[in-house]
Amino acid sequence: MRELPTGGPPPSGPRPTGRSPVRRATMRDVAALAGVSVKSVSRVINGGDAVSADLREKVSRAIERLDFQPNLAASSLRRSDGVTGQIALLLEDLANPFSATLNRAVEDVAHRHGTLVFAGSLEEDGNRELALVRASTLRRVDGIIIAPATRDHGYLNREVRAGTPVVFVDRAPRGLSADHVLSTNAEGARDAVLHLADNGHERIAYLGDHPSIPTAADRLRGYTGAMRDLGLAVDPRLVVQGLSATGAAAAATTALLSGDAPPTALFTSQNLVTIGAVTALQGLGRQREVAVVGFDDFPLADLLSPKVTVVAQDVPEIGATAARLLFGRIAGDDPPHRACSVPTRLVVRESGLIPPR
Amino acid sequence: MRELPTGGPPPSGPRPTGRSPVRRATMRDVAALAGVSVKSVSRVINGGDAVSADLREKVSRAIERLDFQPNLAASSLRRSDGVTGQIALLLEDLANPFSATLNRAVEDVAHRHGTLVFAGSLEEDGNRELALVRASTLRRVDGIIIAPATRDHGYLNREVRAGTPVVFVDRAPRGLSADHVLSTNAEGARDAVLHLADNGHERIAYLGDHPSIPTAADRLRGYTGAMRDLGLAVDPRLVVQGLSATGAAAAATTALLSGDAPPTALFTSQNLVTIGAVTALQGLGRQREVAVVGFDDFPLADLLSPKVTVVAQDVPEIGATAARLLFGRIAGDDPPHRACSVPTRLVVRESGLIPPR
DNA sequence: CTGTTAGCGCATTCAT
DNA sequence: ATGAATGCGCTAACAG
């Protein structure tokens, strides 16, 4: 017979240490102490079935005394719906503001559903994505929210078929049909260009990430579309791609402005690129001469001088929407897959109002 | 007999939908298809025991064909060490830079240990802390890293005794003995004050959070200690506490500077307080007259003008250290509890070099 | 090297 | 309203 935890003071002898932990009480222990069956303990814990007040009382006392904490893994292993109360959230980098804010928004919705969130960073690494998705399904998460690093997501079909819903954020699914929640990237980029054009600019540069990144491609599309609609030429010398860090963006900005056909305004299609461009402008002492509109708001954008005008994404809304879609499917909803667009918003500050010169 | 997944094309009939998922293959299915025992499948998967090449081959093919993914919950339920490959990370707010950076650092170490991280926000809410700790232990996490919101952490003793190690970050444990990893808060604050004094300041104000927050108390202690050691009076009119948001910090700054005994320098003991103070200074047009040193670095601190001097914490190091301590204990290490100090670093930029006037 | 039996902790099905 | 038996998917302890 195995030793039962007593709830009272430990018997004399060696103190428990980390290496010989006190065994956690199980339902059997509770049942034995309360003098009832295991099933009755289960009933008291899960509610549902009717239980007499007396039995409930006895069981509750035993639970208290033994500090019993039901093992959820065992529970969901046996239970018919198999729900684990765990979801996975796989983003680019939990440390960056976009991912971190999204994480928080998803956590809040999950919390209301009694669900814990496995958060992971993909680092634009397809293999890491595969590993983390697998790690998640091995633990039978109830669902996955993902901003994928891979280009083809067909491999997720089997998970979806096995009953694990997947919702995409920030990037659209390829190779499978699934719910996804995206910012209006093209429209937001268009708004940025129109704002600069409104202030008299014609030579507007695009500084962005590699076009293999879908959001970057969408924002470029918004830029070129707006330029065309305005009757402005898209000068290839003013389009710089492949920028993903502040350093490269700063260098590109400096090169652009010292070239033979300099722009009078910059549209920077991403956070770090914006910061790099602003840094370069400050270095050149020209931050009040060249207009800037950035995609993505960032903390302190309104403390810089000039204050930086941006197209802001509603990141909490993206996260909350994705989480709601996911929990809907976890609950059994099965409507056709939805594509949700979360509007961006032009936040007019100062840097976009600088006139051409 | 239950229906076996075939691995081949699905039989005719209604297509599988989200509501009637295809059952995931189990070891039994794999064993049946490979014509071996369940235990042999387990051996192939877990390595360890010697297995003939032929058997390994047959099993591997069956696993492939059925897309078998072992259920880790069932595995750790049965296995003797009970390891789940899950830890909990409970921080103040996953969306703020400190928590987000810590999260990422912990994730990286966990990833190397094949472990997933439940990340949660406590929001300075003791009840939320209790709920999240309980949610974590119900899922039998292998360990917990926590920056607690409660004042007394004695309730964690039972978890530690039950074999779930706990490591504290950013705040020291009270009511139990446990590993903890803290920045050198008092020393960092002292460095800030000494730097300002070096530049001629004597009337140095302290702007900080409520002293019930231990880090705030430590930083105040560093401030007063340094002032005393310098032979400078600690003027109570220059000590403002209870500041936790930018708005309040800005208001306090404005009030301080328009009072009858204004400071010539500010030591702001937290991120948001620093930003609030800088905002207020800019609003008054006095950002080049009043010196500032802040505790905690923040993005773009070096893009502001003047660039903001700060005492920076080494957040990735805090996270990595905490994670290493935790995984050590999970692996069975049981040394006396350690208190780790992670040094802060004075990042001299411009705002601390402004002379008194 | 391989298989059989038992049981992790719990919910389910069926009995009473 | 309560309990006994069964099994979720897997590994441990023992066979052979």
PDB file of C-alpha atoms in Angstrom, chain A residues 16-25 64 67-74 76-77 84-87 92-97 100-101 103-104 107-108 111 114-123 128 131-141 158-164 275 278-279 282 298-305 307 329 331-334, chain B residues 16-25 64 67-74 76-77 84-87 92-97 100-101 103-104 107-108 111 114-123 128 131-141 158-164 275 278-279 282 298-305 307 329 331-334:
ATOM      1  CA  PRO A  16      11.018  16.167   2.621  1.00  0.00           C
ATOM      2  CA  THR A  17      13.385  17.711   0.114  1.00  0.00           C
ATOM      3  CA  GLY A  18      13.166  18.629  -3.533  1.00  0.00           C
ATOM      4  CA  ARG A  19      14.584  15.257  -4.368  1.00  0.00           C
ATOM      5  CA  SER A  20      11.963  13.260  -2.516  1.00  0.00           C
ATOM      6  CA  PRO A  21       8.816  15.256  -3.006  1.00  0.00           C
ATOM      7  CA  VAL A  22       5.674  14.565  -1.052  1.00  0.00           C
ATOM      8  CA  ARG A  23       3.335  12.678  -3.317  1.00  0.00           C
ATOM      9  CA  ARG A  24       0.362  14.730  -4.455  1.00  0.00           C
ATOM     10  CA  ALA A  25      -2.970  13.496  -3.205  1.00  0.00           C
ATOM     11  CA  GLU A  64      -9.080  20.744   1.913  1.00  0.00           C
ATOM     12  CA  ASP A  67      -4.692  19.952  -0.483  1.00  0.00           C
ATOM     13  CA  PHE A  68      -6.000  17.899  -3.362  1.00  0.00           C
ATOM     14  CA  GLN A  69      -5.500  19.364  -6.818  1.00  0.00           C
ATOM     15  CA  PRO A  70      -7.049  17.344  -9.626  1.00  0.00           C
ATOM     16  CA  ASN A  71      -4.700  16.390 -12.422  1.00  0.00           C
ATOM     17  CA  LEU A  72      -6.076  18.106 -15.502  1.00  0.00           C
ATOM     18  CA  ALA A  73      -3.947  16.055 -17.844  1.00  0.00           C
ATOM     19  CA  ALA A  74      -5.458  12.832 -16.554  1.00  0.00           C
ATOM     20  CA  SER A  76      -8.711  15.484 -20.277  1.00  0.00           C
ATOM     21  CA  LEU A  77      -7.130  12.185 -21.238  1.00  0.00           C
ATOM     22  CA  THR A  84      -7.004  20.339 -22.391  1.00  0.00           C
ATOM     23  CA  GLY A  85      -7.508  24.026 -21.658  1.00  0.00           C
ATOM     24  CA  GLN A  86      -4.301  24.878 -23.491  1.00  0.00           C
ATOM     25  CA  ILE A  87      -3.712  26.725 -26.737  1.00  0.00           C
ATOM     26  CA  GLU A  92       7.669  35.997 -34.738  1.00  0.00           C
ATOM     27  CA  ASP A  93       9.372  37.143 -31.567  1.00  0.00           C
ATOM     28  CA  LEU A  94       7.678  37.463 -28.199  1.00  0.00           C
ATOM     29  CA  ALA A  95      10.048  40.283 -27.289  1.00  0.00           C
ATOM     30  CA  ASN A  96       8.952  42.660 -30.021  1.00  0.00           C
ATOM     31  CA  PRO A  97       6.082  45.017 -29.300  1.00  0.00           C
ATOM     32  CA  ALA A 100       4.046  41.017 -27.099  1.00  0.00           C
ATOM     33  CA  THR A 101       0.882  43.061 -27.454  1.00  0.00           C
ATOM     34  CA  ASN A 103       0.260  37.795 -26.779  1.00  0.00           C
ATOM     35  CA  ARG A 104      -1.377  39.862 -24.089  1.00  0.00           C
ATOM     36  CA  GLU A 107      -4.035  35.770 -23.076  1.00  0.00           C
ATOM     37  CA  ASP A 108      -6.920  37.898 -21.877  1.00  0.00           C
ATOM     38  CA  HIS A 111      -8.049  33.536 -19.442  1.00  0.00           C
ATOM     39  CA  GLY A 114     -10.013  28.987 -18.386  1.00  0.00           C
ATOM     40  CA  THR A 115      -7.267  28.313 -20.875  1.00  0.00           C
ATOM     41  CA  LEU A 116      -3.497  28.696 -20.621  1.00  0.00           C
ATOM     42  CA  VAL A 117      -1.371  29.893 -23.516  1.00  0.00           C
ATOM     43  CA  PHE A 118       1.847  28.314 -24.750  1.00  0.00           C
ATOM     44  CA  ALA A 119       3.706  31.255 -26.274  1.00  0.00           C
ATOM     45  CA  GLY A 120       6.559  30.675 -28.700  1.00  0.00           C
ATOM     46  CA  SER A 121       8.826  32.615 -31.051  1.00  0.00           C
ATOM     47  CA  LEU A 122       9.381  31.424 -34.623  1.00  0.00           C
ATOM     48  CA  GLU A 123      12.158  33.832 -35.606  1.00  0.00           C
ATOM     49  CA  ARG A 128      11.374  26.171 -35.592  1.00  0.00           C
ATOM     50  CA  ALA A 131       9.045  21.960 -34.163  1.00  0.00           C
ATOM     51  CA  LEU A 132       6.797  24.234 -32.130  1.00  0.00           C
ATOM     52  CA  VAL A 133       3.639  23.150 -33.911  1.00  0.00           C
ATOM     53  CA  ARG A 134       4.586  19.558 -33.269  1.00  0.00           C
ATOM     54  CA  ALA A 135       5.436  20.243 -29.640  1.00  0.00           C
ATOM     55  CA  SER A 136       2.006  21.820 -29.315  1.00  0.00           C
ATOM     56  CA  THR A 137       0.061  18.991 -30.899  1.00  0.00           C
ATOM     57  CA  LEU A 138       1.974  16.417 -28.871  1.00  0.00           C
ATOM     58  CA  ARG A 139       0.510  18.186 -25.870  1.00  0.00           C
ATOM     59  CA  ARG A 140      -2.920  18.161 -27.500  1.00  0.00           C
ATOM     60  CA  VAL A 141      -3.550  21.876 -27.397  1.00  0.00           C
ATOM     61  CA  ARG A 158      -3.794  17.113 -40.795  1.00  0.00           C
ATOM     62  CA  GLU A 159      -3.916  18.912 -37.473  1.00  0.00           C
ATOM     63  CA  VAL A 160      -7.113  20.649 -38.441  1.00  0.00           C
ATOM     64  CA  ARG A 161      -8.587  17.333 -39.551  1.00  0.00           C
ATOM     65  CA  ALA A 162      -7.524  15.802 -36.250  1.00  0.00           C
ATOM     66  CA  GLY A 163      -9.642  18.427 -34.533  1.00  0.00           C
ATOM     67  CA  THR A 164      -7.135  21.164 -33.694  1.00  0.00           C
ATOM     68  CA  ILE A 275      13.301  53.965 -36.525  1.00  0.00           C
ATOM     69  CA  VAL A 278      14.557  58.605 -38.369  1.00  0.00           C
ATOM     70  CA  THR A 279      17.948  57.858 -36.859  1.00  0.00           C
ATOM     71  CA  GLN A 282      18.751  62.941 -37.258  1.00  0.00           C
ATOM     72  CA  PHE A 298       5.819  52.569 -31.755  1.00  0.00           C
ATOM     73  CA  PRO A 299       6.214  53.772 -28.186  1.00  0.00           C
ATOM     74  CA  LEU A 300       7.579  57.292 -27.920  1.00  0.00           C
ATOM     75  CA  ALA A 301       6.832  58.120 -31.549  1.00  0.00           C
ATOM     76  CA  ASP A 302       5.199  61.241 -30.149  1.00  0.00           C
ATOM     77  CA  LEU A 303       8.184  62.164 -27.996  1.00  0.00           C
ATOM     78  CA  LEU A 304      10.578  62.479 -30.910  1.00  0.00           C
ATOM     79  CA  SER A 305      10.954  65.769 -32.695  1.00  0.00           C
ATOM     80  CA  LYS A 307       6.765  63.619 -33.774  1.00  0.00           C
ATOM     81  CA  ARG A 329     -14.222  26.638 -33.286  1.00  0.00           C
ATOM     82  CA  ALA A 331     -16.592  25.206 -28.866  1.00  0.00           C
ATOM     83  CA  GLY A 332     -17.742  23.455 -32.008  1.00  0.00           C
ATOM     84  CA  ASP A 333     -18.614  26.271 -34.392  1.00  0.00           C
ATOM     85  CA  ASP A 334     -17.883  25.235 -37.939  1.00  0.00           C
TER      86      ASP A 334
ATOM     87  CA  PRO B  16     -14.515  14.884 -42.244  1.00  0.00           C
ATOM     88  CA  THR B  17     -15.311  18.273 -40.770  1.00  0.00           C
ATOM     89  CA  GLY B  18     -14.192  20.175 -37.718  1.00  0.00           C
ATOM     90  CA  ARG B  19     -17.139  18.773 -35.843  1.00  0.00           C
ATOM     91  CA  SER B  20     -16.344  15.134 -36.517  1.00  0.00           C
ATOM     92  CA  PRO B  21     -12.573  15.033 -36.454  1.00  0.00           C
ATOM     93  CA  VAL B  22     -10.592  12.078 -37.632  1.00  0.00           C
ATOM     94  CA  ARG B  23      -9.450  10.194 -34.583  1.00  0.00           C
ATOM     95  CA  ARG B  24      -5.742  10.530 -33.932  1.00  0.00           C
ATOM     96  CA  ALA B  25      -3.804   7.300 -34.241  1.00  0.00           C
ATOM     97  CA  GLU B  64       4.639   7.523 -40.917  1.00  0.00           C
ATOM     98  CA  ASP B  67       0.843  10.209 -38.933  1.00  0.00           C
ATOM     99  CA  PHE B  68       1.135   9.001 -35.370  1.00  0.00           C
ATOM    100  CA  GLN B  69       1.921  11.638 -32.773  1.00  0.00           C
ATOM    101  CA  PRO B  70       2.422  10.283 -29.272  1.00  0.00           C
ATOM    102  CA  ASN B  71       0.284  11.879 -26.585  1.00  0.00           C
ATOM    103  CA  LEU B  72       2.719  13.528 -24.211  1.00  0.00           C
ATOM    104  CA  ALA B  73       0.106  14.001 -21.526  1.00  0.00           C
ATOM    105  CA  ALA B  74      -0.542  10.279 -21.373  1.00  0.00           C
ATOM    106  CA  SER B  76       4.035  11.874 -18.537  1.00  0.00           C
ATOM    107  CA  LEU B  77       1.038  10.603 -16.627  1.00  0.00           C
ATOM    108  CA  THR B  84       5.506  17.211 -18.524  1.00  0.00           C
ATOM    109  CA  GLY B  85       7.857  19.432 -20.490  1.00  0.00           C
ATOM    110  CA  GLN B  86       5.892  22.494 -19.477  1.00  0.00           C
ATOM    111  CA  ILE B  87       6.792  25.387 -17.205  1.00  0.00           C
ATOM    112  CA  GLU B  92       3.453  41.532 -14.467  1.00  0.00           C
ATOM    113  CA  ASP B  93       2.302  42.187 -18.028  1.00  0.00           C
ATOM    114  CA  LEU B  94       3.496  40.279 -21.058  1.00  0.00           C
ATOM    115  CA  ALA B  95       2.978  43.358 -23.203  1.00  0.00           C
ATOM    116  CA  ASN B  96       5.516  45.544 -21.419  1.00  0.00           C
ATOM    117  CA  PRO B  97       9.116  45.463 -22.597  1.00  0.00           C
ATOM    118  CA  ALA B 100       8.327  40.531 -22.960  1.00  0.00           C
ATOM    119  CA  THR B 101      12.121  40.438 -23.002  1.00  0.00           C
ATOM    120  CA  ASN B 103       9.641  35.906 -21.643  1.00  0.00           C
ATOM    121  CA  ARG B 104      11.823  35.574 -24.698  1.00  0.00           C
ATOM    122  CA  GLU B 107      11.638  30.668 -23.841  1.00  0.00           C
ATOM    123  CA  ASP B 108      15.059  30.233 -25.394  1.00  0.00           C
ATOM    124  CA  HIS B 111      13.302  25.454 -25.936  1.00  0.00           C
ATOM    125  CA  GLY B 114      12.291  20.582 -25.024  1.00  0.00           C
ATOM    126  CA  THR B 115       9.938  22.501 -22.791  1.00  0.00           C
ATOM    127  CA  LEU B 116       7.012  24.773 -23.600  1.00  0.00           C
ATOM    128  CA  VAL B 117       6.244  27.899 -21.605  1.00  0.00           C
ATOM    129  CA  PHE B 118       2.851  28.944 -20.255  1.00  0.00           C
ATOM    130  CA  ALA B 119       3.127  32.716 -20.136  1.00  0.00           C
ATOM    131  CA  GLY B 120       0.727  34.738 -18.009  1.00  0.00           C
ATOM    132  CA  SER B 121       0.198  38.308 -16.787  1.00  0.00           C
ATOM    133  CA  LEU B 122      -0.497  39.023 -13.131  1.00  0.00           C
ATOM    134  CA  GLU B 123      -1.355  42.702 -13.394  1.00  0.00           C
ATOM    135  CA  ARG B 128      -4.942  36.505 -10.548  1.00  0.00           C
ATOM    136  CA  ALA B 131      -5.524  31.559 -10.089  1.00  0.00           C
ATOM    137  CA  LEU B 132      -2.645  31.268 -12.536  1.00  0.00           C
ATOM    138  CA  VAL B 133      -0.428  29.359 -10.133  1.00  0.00           C
ATOM    139  CA  ARG B 134      -3.271  26.961  -9.528  1.00  0.00           C
ATOM    140  CA  ALA B 135      -4.005  26.617 -13.237  1.00  0.00           C
ATOM    141  CA  SER B 136      -0.338  25.797 -13.707  1.00  0.00           C
ATOM    142  CA  THR B 137      -0.102  23.187 -10.991  1.00  0.00           C
ATOM    143  CA  LEU B 138      -3.346  21.568 -12.140  1.00  0.00           C
ATOM    144  CA  ARG B 139      -1.499  20.978 -15.391  1.00  0.00           C
ATOM    145  CA  ARG B 140       1.507  19.669 -13.476  1.00  0.00           C
ATOM    146  CA  VAL B 141       4.075  22.079 -14.856  1.00  0.00           C
ATOM    147  CA  ARG B 158       3.172  23.230  -0.712  1.00  0.00           C
ATOM    148  CA  GLU B 159       3.896  23.301  -4.434  1.00  0.00           C
ATOM    149  CA  VAL B 160       7.601  23.196  -3.801  1.00  0.00           C
ATOM    150  CA  ARG B 161       7.115  20.310  -1.411  1.00  0.00           C
ATOM    151  CA  ALA B 162       5.022  18.541  -4.023  1.00  0.00           C
ATOM    152  CA  GLY B 163       8.014  18.731  -6.323  1.00  0.00           C
ATOM    153  CA  THR B 164       7.350  21.853  -8.383  1.00  0.00           C
ATOM    154  CA  ILE B 275       8.940  58.816 -19.994  1.00  0.00           C
ATOM    155  CA  VAL B 278      10.694  63.641 -20.128  1.00  0.00           C
ATOM    156  CA  THR B 279       7.311  64.421 -21.635  1.00  0.00           C
ATOM    157  CA  GLN B 282       9.521  68.820 -23.212  1.00  0.00           C
ATOM    158  CA  PHE B 298      13.786  51.881 -23.038  1.00  0.00           C
ATOM    159  CA  PRO B 299      13.715  51.707 -26.812  1.00  0.00           C
ATOM    160  CA  LEU B 300      14.505  55.007 -28.490  1.00  0.00           C
ATOM    161  CA  ALA B 301      16.001  56.511 -25.364  1.00  0.00           C
ATOM    162  CA  ASP B 302      18.918  57.446 -27.597  1.00  0.00           C
ATOM    163  CA  LEU B 303      16.727  58.996 -30.262  1.00  0.00           C
ATOM    164  CA  LEU B 304      15.268  61.619 -27.960  1.00  0.00           C
ATOM    165  CA  SER B 305      16.992  64.937 -27.567  1.00  0.00           C
ATOM    166  CA  LYS B 307      19.381  61.408 -25.293  1.00  0.00           C
ATOM    167  CA  ARG B 329      16.186  21.914  -9.930  1.00  0.00           C
ATOM    168  CA  ALA B 331      16.850  17.913 -13.224  1.00  0.00           C
ATOM    169  CA  GLY B 332      17.182  17.106  -9.545  1.00  0.00           C
ATOM    170  CA  ASP B 333      19.739  19.595  -8.280  1.00  0.00           C
ATOM    171  CA  ASP B 334      18.977  20.514  -4.719  1.00  0.00           C
TER     172      ASP B 334
END
